[in-house]
Each structure stands twice: as structure tokens, then as C-alpha cells.
């Protein structure tokens, strides 16, 4: 499988850590966003294929099959060129019951609609377990990540490493997993994961100033719809430090 060059922006990394700090005695979860790529989205591919069949008939169908075959080879070839994914933002979801399917459906639907307006896509899932010594993905993490993978071929699963969280924040407090196909996820070497410059010191500064107390997740939004799950105020605070 071709390697994926993964980069997390300050915004994406910091919001994950702020979410965990906001609810230190709870498991937390959220999604990660990247630039939207039309060839990653099943719904858009089906619409495009149907349109091409209508317009070009057999020739278009043949070209589409060749393109699809190329994608399969690109994903599965051991020596395929690396693909780059920039995780540019994070949307905090829950801090209580992470496995409530109805609430997850509502949240993902709202986020996806907003992402389409912004030219973004849901490209990953993050989670922090309630046990500080446990940073392994559980059934919920795998299930949500698999669903995201259906629509974004380079989907990423990030588990927050609570043991590494500190105000100094001198090392990345994450464990990153990449898809190996067929619902299999392999831990990625952190040396192959790039963090934007200043991500660690800025996150430490935000934690030290109590910025996490202003972070809003979907649980909070559903309890009071006046609270904005997009967290524009937190984003501004991060931008000022960049």
C-alpha cells in the first residue's frame, strides 16, 4: 500500500488536546477534516459516473473503469507514490456516551453538510479513552473510522495518549493509525507524521491559559444550540499564537 504523508495543522492538533483537557474524566471523540477530494467520495463518484455514462456511453464507461482500476492499483501497489493528506481542523463530538448511534448520525450529517460548503471533508476520527493508560482504539473507534474510510480513502484514526499530555507538551500526545484495508488499522510511526511548526508549544500555551474551558463539542451544542460546535473563538485564539 502506498504511504500517506500525513500532516496535522496547529488548529487540528490543538483542538483535539483541548477537547481532552476540557473533559479530563471522560472519554472524548471527534472528527478530523481535510480538503475535499472528489475522487474520494462515493456519492460524488456515482453521480459523476452516471453523468459520464449519459453523455459518453460506452467510451465513458470504459474510461471510468480504467480510472477506477488505476485508483485500485494506486491504493494497493507496494511501490505507489506517497499521497499527502493535510488534516486542517478538528470538530469535537462527544464527551459522554461515545457510542450513541442516533447522536452520531445527527452530528456527522451536520458536519458533512457544513464541510461541503467549506470545500472540506471528514477525513479522520479521534478518540481519548477514559483510562489514562489505555490509548488503544476500541470497537467504537474502529467502527466510526471504518465508516469515514468508506468516503475518504486515506482516512486516519488518531488515539490521544493521555499519559503524554502536559502543560509543557514537549512531545506529541497522539497515536496514529492508518488503514490497511478490510477494516484493518495499523499504527503509524510518529516519525512519519508531521506536525505544523509550533503545534506543541502553542498547545501547551493554550492549556496553560485555560483555553480548553471555552471549547464546545456536539454534546454541549445539543444541550444548548447557542453554543457553536465550530469553535470560532478557540480558532481565533489559536490563530493569534501562530
XYZ file of C-alpha atoms in Angstrom:
242
model
C 0.000 0.000 0.000
C 1.324 3.425 -0.894
C 2.393 5.531 2.044
C 0.367 8.546 3.079
C 2.246 11.693 4.060
C 0.182 12.925 6.979
C 0.378 16.452 8.387
C -1.649 17.930 11.241
C -2.077 21.678 11.487
C -1.794 23.545 14.766
C -5.572 24.016 14.701
C -6.353 20.315 14.280
C -3.840 19.133 16.857
C -4.621 21.766 19.482
C -8.398 21.306 19.326
C -8.055 17.573 19.948
C -5.923 18.198 23.021
C -8.172 20.997 24.278
C -11.162 18.667 23.998
C -9.462 16.036 26.142
C -8.429 18.677 28.679
C -11.957 20.122 28.768
C -13.316 16.782 29.994
C -10.391 15.064 31.751
C -12.552 12.451 33.479
C -14.496 11.446 30.367
C -13.761 9.722 27.086
C -13.894 12.198 24.211
C -14.252 11.853 20.463
C -14.281 13.989 17.349
C -13.588 14.092 13.641
C -10.704 15.495 11.630
C -11.135 17.494 8.443
C -9.134 17.785 5.232
C -9.575 19.386 1.833
C -12.368 17.730 -0.116
C -11.249 15.446 -2.950
C -13.966 14.440 -5.400
C -12.452 11.045 -6.181
C -12.632 10.085 -2.502
C -16.378 10.416 -2.141
C -18.583 7.531 -3.134
C -21.683 9.647 -3.650
C -19.873 12.109 -5.879
C -18.183 9.313 -7.841
C -21.504 7.627 -8.507
C -23.029 10.904 -9.691
C -20.048 11.584 -11.955
C -20.076 8.066 -13.384
C -23.800 8.266 -14.118
C -23.346 11.644 -15.807
C -20.473 10.349 -17.933
C -22.460 7.292 -18.991
C -25.324 9.514 -20.069
C -23.015 11.804 -22.019
C -20.486 9.420 -23.463
C -21.978 5.948 -23.474
C -19.647 3.008 -23.741
C -16.479 5.080 -24.185
C -17.111 6.944 -20.963
C -17.839 3.695 -19.125
C -14.563 2.201 -20.329
C -12.623 5.299 -19.300
C -14.292 5.277 -15.916
C -13.372 1.624 -15.374
C -9.779 2.365 -16.321
C -9.685 5.282 -13.891
C -11.177 3.129 -11.149
C -8.634 0.406 -11.886
C -5.873 2.978 -11.647
C -7.101 4.031 -8.233
C -7.172 0.447 -7.021
C -3.620 -0.112 -8.198
C -2.553 3.174 -6.624
C -4.019 2.151 -3.278
C -2.759 -1.396 -3.354
C 0.645 -1.134 -5.028
C 3.550 -1.554 -2.646
C 5.676 0.959 -4.521
C 2.993 3.509 -5.325
C 3.872 7.160 -4.809
C 3.069 8.681 -1.439
C -0.140 10.661 -1.143
C -0.336 13.758 1.026
C -3.131 14.478 3.487
C -3.298 17.704 5.484
C -5.630 17.432 8.475
C -6.522 21.091 8.818
C -9.196 21.163 11.526
C -10.949 19.091 14.168
C -14.584 19.059 15.258
C -15.168 17.834 18.829
C -18.111 15.432 19.065
C -18.835 13.831 22.421
C -17.588 13.532 25.984
C -20.124 11.157 27.478
C -21.547 8.139 25.669
C -19.390 7.837 22.561
C -21.426 5.002 21.077
C -24.872 6.630 20.850
C -25.627 5.930 17.187
C -28.534 8.407 16.733
C -26.495 11.334 18.065
C -23.506 10.309 15.971
C -25.691 10.274 12.851
C -27.023 13.761 13.599
C -23.555 15.143 14.258
C -21.924 13.621 11.180
C -24.777 14.787 8.967
C -24.491 18.392 10.175
C -20.712 18.390 9.938
C -20.713 16.879 6.450
C -23.187 19.486 5.190
C -21.030 22.282 6.605
C -17.866 20.698 5.185
C -19.325 20.652 1.680
C -19.931 24.403 1.928
C -16.324 24.923 3.017
C -14.704 22.595 0.481
C -13.725 20.191 3.259
C -14.320 16.541 4.043
C -14.412 14.358 7.132
C -11.034 12.641 6.828
C -10.394 11.107 10.229
C -11.613 10.265 13.694
C -10.004 10.899 17.069
C -10.742 9.498 20.489
C -9.388 9.607 24.025
C -10.242 6.696 26.294
C -11.337 7.174 29.880
C -8.437 5.050 31.147
C -5.338 7.234 31.166
C -3.154 4.186 30.487
C -5.186 3.000 27.506
C -4.598 4.593 24.117
C -5.750 1.634 22.021
C -8.680 2.007 19.619
C -11.797 0.170 20.764
C -14.837 -1.104 18.859
C -16.389 2.379 18.657
C -13.200 3.929 17.261
C -12.853 1.206 14.638
C -16.498 1.418 13.633
C -16.502 5.190 13.107
C -13.108 5.159 11.388
C -14.287 2.412 9.024
C -17.309 4.487 8.120
C -15.148 7.520 7.355
C -12.854 5.309 5.280
C -15.809 4.434 3.040
C -15.835 8.045 1.852
C -12.197 9.114 2.288
C -9.662 6.554 1.144
C -6.789 7.958 3.232
C -8.802 8.210 6.442
C -6.843 8.462 9.682
C -7.602 7.159 13.160
C -5.989 9.129 15.988
C -5.970 7.995 19.609
C -4.974 10.613 22.164
C -2.221 9.498 24.528
C -3.288 10.900 27.891
C -0.023 9.892 29.557
C 1.882 12.342 27.368
C -0.396 15.310 27.959
C 1.157 18.132 29.968
C 1.339 21.909 30.064
C 4.874 21.708 28.693
C 3.658 19.491 25.851
C 7.130 18.600 24.655
C 6.122 15.553 22.614
C 3.089 14.635 20.509
C 0.347 13.150 22.700
C -1.177 11.025 19.959
C -1.072 7.535 18.469
C -1.900 7.478 14.758
C -3.370 4.552 12.850
C -3.673 4.132 9.097
C -5.916 1.797 7.153
C -4.586 -1.450 5.751
C -7.872 -2.293 4.053
C -10.612 -4.740 5.078
C -11.268 -2.947 8.374
C -7.628 -3.351 9.466
C -5.787 -0.454 11.095
C -2.040 -0.328 11.652
C -0.232 2.011 14.000
C 1.822 4.550 12.079
C 5.312 5.539 13.147
C 5.075 9.053 14.608
C 8.263 9.911 12.744
C 6.118 9.683 9.616
C 3.534 12.120 10.999
C 4.275 15.812 10.582
C 3.007 18.461 12.973
C 2.929 22.055 11.871
C 5.645 24.175 13.358
C 4.848 25.404 16.868
C 1.966 22.932 17.309
C 3.357 21.618 20.594
C 4.320 24.916 22.301
C 1.107 26.605 21.164
C -0.964 23.728 22.531
C 0.915 23.940 25.819
C 0.294 27.683 25.971
C -3.421 27.212 25.291
C -3.718 24.590 28.007
C -1.836 26.808 30.439
C -4.141 29.763 29.778
C -7.291 27.685 30.281
C -8.447 27.962 26.672
C -9.876 24.451 26.899
C -12.686 25.758 29.114
C -14.123 27.588 26.071
C -14.152 24.590 23.768
C -17.601 23.400 22.637
C -18.341 19.863 21.486
C -21.526 18.429 19.999
C -22.738 17.224 23.377
C -22.649 20.829 24.598
C -24.240 22.100 21.373
C -27.125 19.626 21.601
C -27.750 20.730 25.183
C -27.700 24.409 24.167
C -27.819 25.147 20.434
C -26.469 28.653 21.055
C -23.067 27.046 21.634
C -21.151 26.804 18.370
C -19.532 23.422 17.671
C -17.328 25.090 15.045
C -15.470 26.877 17.866
C -14.654 30.149 16.076
C -13.407 31.785 19.296
C -10.974 28.976 20.001
C -9.805 29.104 16.380
C -9.123 32.835 16.732
C -7.115 32.265 19.903
C -5.014 29.663 18.121
C -4.539 31.898 15.086
C -3.241 34.718 17.271
C -0.477 32.444 18.548
C 0.573 31.142 15.133
